[in-house]
PDB file of N, CA and C in Angstrom:
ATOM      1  N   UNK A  48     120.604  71.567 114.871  1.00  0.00           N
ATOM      2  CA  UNK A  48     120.538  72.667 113.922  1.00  0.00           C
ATOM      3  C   UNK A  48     120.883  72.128 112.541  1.00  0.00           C
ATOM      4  N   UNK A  49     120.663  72.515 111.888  1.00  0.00           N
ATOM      5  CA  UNK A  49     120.186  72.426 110.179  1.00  0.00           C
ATOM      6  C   UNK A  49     121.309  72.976 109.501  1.00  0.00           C
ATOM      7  N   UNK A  50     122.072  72.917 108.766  1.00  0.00           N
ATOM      8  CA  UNK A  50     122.364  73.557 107.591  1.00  0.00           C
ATOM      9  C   UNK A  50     122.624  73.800 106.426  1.00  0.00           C
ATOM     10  N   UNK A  51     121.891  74.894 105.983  1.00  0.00           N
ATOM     11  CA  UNK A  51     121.939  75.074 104.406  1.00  0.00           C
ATOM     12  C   UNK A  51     122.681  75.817 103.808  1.00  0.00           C
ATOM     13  N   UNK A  52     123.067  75.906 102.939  1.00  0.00           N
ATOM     14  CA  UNK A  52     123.515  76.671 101.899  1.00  0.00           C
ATOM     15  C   UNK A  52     122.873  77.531 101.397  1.00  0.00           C
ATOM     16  N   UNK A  53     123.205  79.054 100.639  1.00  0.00           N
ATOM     17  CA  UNK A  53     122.287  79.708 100.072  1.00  0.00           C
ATOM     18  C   UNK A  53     121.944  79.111  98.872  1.00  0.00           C
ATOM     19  N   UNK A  54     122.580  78.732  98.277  1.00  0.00           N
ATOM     20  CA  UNK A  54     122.013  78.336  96.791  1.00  0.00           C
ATOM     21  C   UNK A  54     121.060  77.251  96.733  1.00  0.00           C
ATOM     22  N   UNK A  55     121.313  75.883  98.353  1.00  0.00           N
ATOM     23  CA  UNK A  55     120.384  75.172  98.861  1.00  0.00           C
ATOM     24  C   UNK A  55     119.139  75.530  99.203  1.00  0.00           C
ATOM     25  N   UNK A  56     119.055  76.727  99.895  1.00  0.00           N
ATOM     26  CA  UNK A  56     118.207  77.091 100.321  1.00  0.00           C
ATOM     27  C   UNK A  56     117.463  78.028  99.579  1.00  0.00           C
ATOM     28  N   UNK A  57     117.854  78.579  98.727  1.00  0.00           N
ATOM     29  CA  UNK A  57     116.917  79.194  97.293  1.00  0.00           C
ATOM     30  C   UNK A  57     116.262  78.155  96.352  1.00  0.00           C
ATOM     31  N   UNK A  58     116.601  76.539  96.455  1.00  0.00           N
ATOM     32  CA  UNK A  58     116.205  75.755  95.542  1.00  0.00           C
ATOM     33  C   UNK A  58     114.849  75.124  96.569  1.00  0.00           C
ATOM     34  N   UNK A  59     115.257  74.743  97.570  1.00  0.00           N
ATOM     35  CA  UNK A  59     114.036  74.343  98.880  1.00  0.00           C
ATOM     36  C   UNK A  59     113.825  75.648  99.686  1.00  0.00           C
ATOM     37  N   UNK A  60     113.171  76.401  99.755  1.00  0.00           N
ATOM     38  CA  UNK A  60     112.923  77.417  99.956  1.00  0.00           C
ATOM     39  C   UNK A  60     111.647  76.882 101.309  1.00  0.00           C
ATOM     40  N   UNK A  61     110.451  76.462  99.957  1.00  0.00           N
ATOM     41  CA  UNK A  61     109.451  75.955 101.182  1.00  0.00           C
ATOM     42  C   UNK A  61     109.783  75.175 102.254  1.00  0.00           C
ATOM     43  N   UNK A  62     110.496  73.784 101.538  1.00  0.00           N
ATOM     44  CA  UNK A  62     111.087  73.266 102.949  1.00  0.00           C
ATOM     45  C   UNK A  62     111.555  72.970 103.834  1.00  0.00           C
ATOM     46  N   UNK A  63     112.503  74.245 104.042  1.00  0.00           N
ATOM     47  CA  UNK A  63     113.073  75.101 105.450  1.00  0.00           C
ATOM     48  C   UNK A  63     112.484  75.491 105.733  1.00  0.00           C
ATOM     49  N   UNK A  64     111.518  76.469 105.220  1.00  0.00           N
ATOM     50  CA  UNK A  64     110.165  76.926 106.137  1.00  0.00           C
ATOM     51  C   UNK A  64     109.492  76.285 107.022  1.00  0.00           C
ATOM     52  N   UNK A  65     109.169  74.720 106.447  1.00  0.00           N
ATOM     53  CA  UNK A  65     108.404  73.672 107.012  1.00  0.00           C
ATOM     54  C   UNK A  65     109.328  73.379 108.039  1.00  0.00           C
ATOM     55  N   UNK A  66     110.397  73.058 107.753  1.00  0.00           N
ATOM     56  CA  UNK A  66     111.441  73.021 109.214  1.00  0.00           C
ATOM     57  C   UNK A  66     111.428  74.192 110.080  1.00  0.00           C
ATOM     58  N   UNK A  67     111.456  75.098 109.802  1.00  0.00           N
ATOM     59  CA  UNK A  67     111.480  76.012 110.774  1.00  0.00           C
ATOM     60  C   UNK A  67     110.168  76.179 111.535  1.00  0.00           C
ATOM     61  N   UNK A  68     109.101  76.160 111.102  1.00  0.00           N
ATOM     62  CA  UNK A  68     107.884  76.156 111.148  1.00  0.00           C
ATOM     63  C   UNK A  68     107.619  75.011 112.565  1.00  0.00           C
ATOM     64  N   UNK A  69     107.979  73.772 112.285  1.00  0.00           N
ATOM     65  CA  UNK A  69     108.290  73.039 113.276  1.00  0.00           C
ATOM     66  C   UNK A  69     109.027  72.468 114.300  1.00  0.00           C
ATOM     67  N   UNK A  70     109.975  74.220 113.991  1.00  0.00           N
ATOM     68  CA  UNK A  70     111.010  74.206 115.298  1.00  0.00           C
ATOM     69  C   UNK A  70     111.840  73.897 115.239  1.00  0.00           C
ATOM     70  N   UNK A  71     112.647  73.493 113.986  1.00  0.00           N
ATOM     71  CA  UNK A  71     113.733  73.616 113.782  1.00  0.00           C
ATOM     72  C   UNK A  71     114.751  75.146 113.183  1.00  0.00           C
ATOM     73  N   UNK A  72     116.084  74.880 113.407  1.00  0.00           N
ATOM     74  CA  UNK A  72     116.541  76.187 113.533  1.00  0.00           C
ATOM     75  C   UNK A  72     117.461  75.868 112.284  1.00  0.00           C
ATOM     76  N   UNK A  73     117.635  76.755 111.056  1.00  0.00           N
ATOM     77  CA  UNK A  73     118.571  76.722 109.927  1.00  0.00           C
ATOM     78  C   UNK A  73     119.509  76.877 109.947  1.00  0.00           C
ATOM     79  N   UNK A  74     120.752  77.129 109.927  1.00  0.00           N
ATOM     80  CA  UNK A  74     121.731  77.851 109.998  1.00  0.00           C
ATOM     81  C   UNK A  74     122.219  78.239 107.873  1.00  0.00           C
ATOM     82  N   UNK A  75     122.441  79.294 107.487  1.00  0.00           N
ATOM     83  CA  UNK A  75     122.591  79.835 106.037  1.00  0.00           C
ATOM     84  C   UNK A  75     124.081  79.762 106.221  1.00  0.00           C
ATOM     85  N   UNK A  76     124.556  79.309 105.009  1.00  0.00           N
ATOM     86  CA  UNK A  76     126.125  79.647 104.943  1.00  0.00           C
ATOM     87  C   UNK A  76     126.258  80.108 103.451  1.00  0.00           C
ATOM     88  N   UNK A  77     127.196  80.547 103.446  1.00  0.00           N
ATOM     89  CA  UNK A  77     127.887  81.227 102.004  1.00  0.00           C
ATOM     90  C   UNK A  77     129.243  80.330 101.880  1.00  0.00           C
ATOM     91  N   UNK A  78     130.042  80.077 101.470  1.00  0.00           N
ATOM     92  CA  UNK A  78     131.154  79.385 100.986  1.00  0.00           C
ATOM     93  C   UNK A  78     131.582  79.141 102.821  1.00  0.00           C
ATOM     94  N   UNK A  79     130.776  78.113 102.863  1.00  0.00           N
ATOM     95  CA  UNK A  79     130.837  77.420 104.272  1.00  0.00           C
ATOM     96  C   UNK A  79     130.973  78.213 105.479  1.00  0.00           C
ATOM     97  N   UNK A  80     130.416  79.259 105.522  1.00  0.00           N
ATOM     98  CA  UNK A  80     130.569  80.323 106.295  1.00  0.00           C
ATOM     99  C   UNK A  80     128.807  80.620 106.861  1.00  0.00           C
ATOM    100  N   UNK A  81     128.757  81.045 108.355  1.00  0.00           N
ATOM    101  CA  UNK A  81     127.264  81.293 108.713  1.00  0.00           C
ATOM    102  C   UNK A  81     127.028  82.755 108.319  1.00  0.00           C
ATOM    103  N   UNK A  82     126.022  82.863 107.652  1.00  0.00           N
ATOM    104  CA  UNK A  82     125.644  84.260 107.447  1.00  0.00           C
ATOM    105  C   UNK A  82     124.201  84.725 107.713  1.00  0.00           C
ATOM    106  N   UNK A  83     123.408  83.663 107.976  1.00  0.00           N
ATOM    107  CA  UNK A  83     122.351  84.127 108.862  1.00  0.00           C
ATOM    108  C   UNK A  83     121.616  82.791 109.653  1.00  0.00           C
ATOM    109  N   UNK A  84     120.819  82.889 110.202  1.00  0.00           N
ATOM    110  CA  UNK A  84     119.985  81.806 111.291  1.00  0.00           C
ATOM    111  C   UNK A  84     118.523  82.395 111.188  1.00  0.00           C
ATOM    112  N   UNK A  85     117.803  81.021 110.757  1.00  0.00           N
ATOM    113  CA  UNK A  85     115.925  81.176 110.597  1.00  0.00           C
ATOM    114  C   UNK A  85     115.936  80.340 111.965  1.00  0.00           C
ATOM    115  N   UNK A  86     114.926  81.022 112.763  1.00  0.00           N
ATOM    116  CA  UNK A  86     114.643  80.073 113.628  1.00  0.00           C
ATOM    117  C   UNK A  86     113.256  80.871 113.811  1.00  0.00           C
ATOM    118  N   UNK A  87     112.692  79.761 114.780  1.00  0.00           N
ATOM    119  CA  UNK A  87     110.696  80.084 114.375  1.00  0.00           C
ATOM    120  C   UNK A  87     110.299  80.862 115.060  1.00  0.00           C
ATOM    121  N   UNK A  88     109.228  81.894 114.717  1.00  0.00           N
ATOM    122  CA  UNK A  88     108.734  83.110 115.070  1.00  0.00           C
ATOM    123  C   UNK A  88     108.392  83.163 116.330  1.00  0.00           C
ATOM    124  N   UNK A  89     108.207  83.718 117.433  1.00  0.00           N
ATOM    125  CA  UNK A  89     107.397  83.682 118.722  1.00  0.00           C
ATOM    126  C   UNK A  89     107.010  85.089 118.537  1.00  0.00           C
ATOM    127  N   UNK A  90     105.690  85.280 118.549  1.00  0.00           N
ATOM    128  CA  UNK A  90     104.815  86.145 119.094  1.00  0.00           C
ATOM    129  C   UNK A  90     104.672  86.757 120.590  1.00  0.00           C
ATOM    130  N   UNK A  91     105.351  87.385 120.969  1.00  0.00           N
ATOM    131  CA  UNK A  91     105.819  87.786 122.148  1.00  0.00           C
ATOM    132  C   UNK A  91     103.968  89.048 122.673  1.00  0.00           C
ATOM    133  N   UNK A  92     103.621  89.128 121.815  1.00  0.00           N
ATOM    134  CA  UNK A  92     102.447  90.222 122.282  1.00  0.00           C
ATOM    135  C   UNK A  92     102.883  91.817 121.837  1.00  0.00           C
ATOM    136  N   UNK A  93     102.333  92.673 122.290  1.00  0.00           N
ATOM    137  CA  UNK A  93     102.557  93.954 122.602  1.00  0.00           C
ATOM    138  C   UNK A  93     103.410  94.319 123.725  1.00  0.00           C
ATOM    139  N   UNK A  94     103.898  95.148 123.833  1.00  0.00           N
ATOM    140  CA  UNK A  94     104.293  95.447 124.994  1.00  0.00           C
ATOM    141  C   UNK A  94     104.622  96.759 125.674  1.00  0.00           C
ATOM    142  N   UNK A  95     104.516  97.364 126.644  1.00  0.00           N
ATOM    143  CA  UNK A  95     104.311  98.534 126.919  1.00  0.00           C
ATOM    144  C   UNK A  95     105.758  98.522 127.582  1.00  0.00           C
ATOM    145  N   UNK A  96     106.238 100.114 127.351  1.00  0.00           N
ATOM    146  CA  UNK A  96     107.058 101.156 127.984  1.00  0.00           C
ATOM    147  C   UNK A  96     107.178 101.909 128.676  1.00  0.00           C
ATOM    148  N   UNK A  97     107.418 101.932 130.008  1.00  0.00           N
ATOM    149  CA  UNK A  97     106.966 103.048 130.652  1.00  0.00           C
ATOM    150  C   UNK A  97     107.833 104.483 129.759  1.00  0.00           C
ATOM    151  N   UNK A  98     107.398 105.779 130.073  1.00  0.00           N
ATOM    152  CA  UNK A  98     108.133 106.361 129.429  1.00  0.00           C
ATOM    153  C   UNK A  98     109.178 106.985 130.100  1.00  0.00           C
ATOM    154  N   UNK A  99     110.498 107.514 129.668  1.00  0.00           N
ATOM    155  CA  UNK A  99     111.608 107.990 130.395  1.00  0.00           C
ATOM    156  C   UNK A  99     111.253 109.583 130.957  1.00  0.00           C
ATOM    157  N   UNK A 100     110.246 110.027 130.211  1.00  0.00           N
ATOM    158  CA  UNK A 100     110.013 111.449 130.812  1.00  0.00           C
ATOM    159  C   UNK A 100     108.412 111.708 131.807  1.00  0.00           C
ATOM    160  N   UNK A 101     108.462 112.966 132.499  1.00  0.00           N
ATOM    161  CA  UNK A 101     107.421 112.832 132.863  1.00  0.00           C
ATOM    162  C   UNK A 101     106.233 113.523 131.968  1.00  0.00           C
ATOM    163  N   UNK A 102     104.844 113.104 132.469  1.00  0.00           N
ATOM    164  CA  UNK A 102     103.787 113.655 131.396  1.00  0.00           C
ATOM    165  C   UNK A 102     104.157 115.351 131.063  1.00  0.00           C
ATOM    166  N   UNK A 103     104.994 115.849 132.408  1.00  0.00           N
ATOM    167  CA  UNK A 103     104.963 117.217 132.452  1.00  0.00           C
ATOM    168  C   UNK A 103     105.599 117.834 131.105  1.00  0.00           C
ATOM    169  N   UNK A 104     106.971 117.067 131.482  1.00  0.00           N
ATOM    170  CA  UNK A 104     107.792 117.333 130.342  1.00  0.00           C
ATOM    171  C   UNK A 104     107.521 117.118 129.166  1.00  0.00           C
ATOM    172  N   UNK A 105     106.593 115.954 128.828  1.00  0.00           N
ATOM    173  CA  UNK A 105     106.443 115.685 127.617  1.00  0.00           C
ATOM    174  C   UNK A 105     105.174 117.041 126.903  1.00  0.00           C
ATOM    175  N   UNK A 106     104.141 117.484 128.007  1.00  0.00           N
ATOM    176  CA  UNK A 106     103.534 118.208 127.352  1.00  0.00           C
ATOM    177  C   UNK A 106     104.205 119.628 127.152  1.00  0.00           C
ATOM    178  N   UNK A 107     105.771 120.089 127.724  1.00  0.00           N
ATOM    179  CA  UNK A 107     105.938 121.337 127.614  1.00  0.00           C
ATOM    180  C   UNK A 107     106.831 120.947 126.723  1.00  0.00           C
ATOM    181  N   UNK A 108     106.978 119.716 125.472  1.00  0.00           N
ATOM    182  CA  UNK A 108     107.954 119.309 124.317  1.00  0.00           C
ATOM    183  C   UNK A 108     107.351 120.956 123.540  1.00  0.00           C
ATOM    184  N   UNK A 109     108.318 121.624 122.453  1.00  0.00           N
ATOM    185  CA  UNK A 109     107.860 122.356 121.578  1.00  0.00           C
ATOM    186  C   UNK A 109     108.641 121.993 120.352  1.00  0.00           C
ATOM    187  N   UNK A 110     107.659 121.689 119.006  1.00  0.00           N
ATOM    188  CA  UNK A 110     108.500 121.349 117.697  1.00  0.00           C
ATOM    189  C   UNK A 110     109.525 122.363 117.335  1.00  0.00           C
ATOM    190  N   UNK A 111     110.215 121.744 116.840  1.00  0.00           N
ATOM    191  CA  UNK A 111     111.063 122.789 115.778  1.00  0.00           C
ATOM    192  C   UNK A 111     110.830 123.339 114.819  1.00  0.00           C
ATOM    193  N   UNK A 112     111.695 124.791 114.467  1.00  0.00           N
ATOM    194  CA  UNK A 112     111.035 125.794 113.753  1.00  0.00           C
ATOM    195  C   UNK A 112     112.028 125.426 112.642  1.00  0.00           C
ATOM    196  N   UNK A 113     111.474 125.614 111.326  1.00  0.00           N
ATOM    197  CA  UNK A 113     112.867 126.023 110.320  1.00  0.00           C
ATOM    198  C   UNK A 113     112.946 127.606 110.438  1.00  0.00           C
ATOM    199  N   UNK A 114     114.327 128.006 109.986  1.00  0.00           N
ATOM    200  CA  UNK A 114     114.241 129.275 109.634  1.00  0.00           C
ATOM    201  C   UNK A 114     113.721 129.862 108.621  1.00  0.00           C
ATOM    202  N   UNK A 115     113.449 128.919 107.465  1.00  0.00           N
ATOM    203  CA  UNK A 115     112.758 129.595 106.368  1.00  0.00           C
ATOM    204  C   UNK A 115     111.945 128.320 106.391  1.00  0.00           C
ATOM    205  N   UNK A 116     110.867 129.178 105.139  1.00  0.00           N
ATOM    206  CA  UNK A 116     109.816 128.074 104.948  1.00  0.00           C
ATOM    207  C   UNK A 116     110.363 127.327 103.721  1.00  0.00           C
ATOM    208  N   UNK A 117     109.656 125.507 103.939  1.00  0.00           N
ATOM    209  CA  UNK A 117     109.620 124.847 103.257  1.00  0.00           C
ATOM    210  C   UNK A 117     108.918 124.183 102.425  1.00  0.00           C
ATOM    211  N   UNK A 118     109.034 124.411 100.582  1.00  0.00           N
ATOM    212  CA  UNK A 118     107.717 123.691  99.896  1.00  0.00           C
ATOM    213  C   UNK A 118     108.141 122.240 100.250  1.00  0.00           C
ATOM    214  N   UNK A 119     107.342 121.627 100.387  1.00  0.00           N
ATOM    215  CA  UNK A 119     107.667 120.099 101.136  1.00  0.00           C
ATOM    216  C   UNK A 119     107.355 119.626  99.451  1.00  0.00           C
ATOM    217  N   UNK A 120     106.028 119.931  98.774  1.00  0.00           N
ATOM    218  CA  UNK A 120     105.913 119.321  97.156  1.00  0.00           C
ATOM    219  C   UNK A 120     107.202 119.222  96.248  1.00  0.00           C
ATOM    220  N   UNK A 121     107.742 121.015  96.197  1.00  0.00           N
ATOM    221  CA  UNK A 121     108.804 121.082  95.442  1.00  0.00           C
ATOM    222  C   UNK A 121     110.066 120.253  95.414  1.00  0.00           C
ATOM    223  N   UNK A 122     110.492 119.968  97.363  1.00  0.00           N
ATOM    224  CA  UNK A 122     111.381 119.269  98.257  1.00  0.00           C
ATOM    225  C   UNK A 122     110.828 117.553  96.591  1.00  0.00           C
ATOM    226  N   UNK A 123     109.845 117.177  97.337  1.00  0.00           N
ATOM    227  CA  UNK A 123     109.903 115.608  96.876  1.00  0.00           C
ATOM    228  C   UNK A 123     110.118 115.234  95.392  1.00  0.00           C
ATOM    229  N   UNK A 124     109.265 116.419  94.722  1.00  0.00           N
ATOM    230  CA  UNK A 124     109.571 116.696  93.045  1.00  0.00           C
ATOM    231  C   UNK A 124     111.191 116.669  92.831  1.00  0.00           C
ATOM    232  N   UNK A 125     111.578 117.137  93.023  1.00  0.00           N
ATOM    233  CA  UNK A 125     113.310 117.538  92.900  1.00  0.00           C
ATOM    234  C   UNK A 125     113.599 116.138  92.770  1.00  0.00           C
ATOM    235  N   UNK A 126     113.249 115.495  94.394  1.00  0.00           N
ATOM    236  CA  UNK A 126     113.869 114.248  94.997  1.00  0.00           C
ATOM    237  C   UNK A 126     113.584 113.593  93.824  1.00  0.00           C
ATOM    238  N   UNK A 127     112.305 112.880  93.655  1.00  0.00           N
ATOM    239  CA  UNK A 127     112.139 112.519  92.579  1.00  0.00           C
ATOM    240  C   UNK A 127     112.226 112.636  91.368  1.00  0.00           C
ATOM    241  N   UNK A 128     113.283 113.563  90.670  1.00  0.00           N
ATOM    242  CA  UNK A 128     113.613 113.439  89.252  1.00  0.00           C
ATOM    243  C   UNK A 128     115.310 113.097  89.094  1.00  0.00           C
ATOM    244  N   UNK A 129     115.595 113.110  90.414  1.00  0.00           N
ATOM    245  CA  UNK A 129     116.930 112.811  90.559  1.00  0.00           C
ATOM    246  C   UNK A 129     117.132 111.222  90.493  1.00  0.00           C
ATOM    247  N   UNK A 130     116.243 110.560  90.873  1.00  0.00           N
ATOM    248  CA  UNK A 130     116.381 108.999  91.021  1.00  0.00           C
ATOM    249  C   UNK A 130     115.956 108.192  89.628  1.00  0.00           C
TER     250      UNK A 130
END
């Protein structure tokens, strides 16, 4: 295992990638401390779930109601003048 520094590893950026890329594993430290681990991607596929309920249940799910109605526009306008 490898290790870099953050400030190391913001200056070689690409070539930890290239290490990792070829299977090597990084280890990141902060004032000599581990604070994260690159190690190389595996593509595992898709993968299916069976589900925890049955089809039955799932088709007698019913959404939730609000009690009053909601402008969902007005809702995001607001949101957005606040930020």
């Amino acid at each position: 295992m490898i290790r870099a520094s953050t400030a190391e590893l913001k200056t070689h950026l690409g070539r930890y990638l290239r290490m990792v890329r070829n299977g090597e594993t990084v280890d990141v430290t902060s004032h000599r401390h581990s604070v994260a681990k690159l190690v190389p991607y595996e593509d595992e596929g898709p993968s299916i779930t069976e589900p925890v309920r049955s089809m039955k249940e799932l088709k007698d799910l019913r959404g939730l109601r609000s009690g009053r109605r909601v402008k969902g526009l007005k809702l995001l306008l607001e949101d957005r003048a606040r930020r």
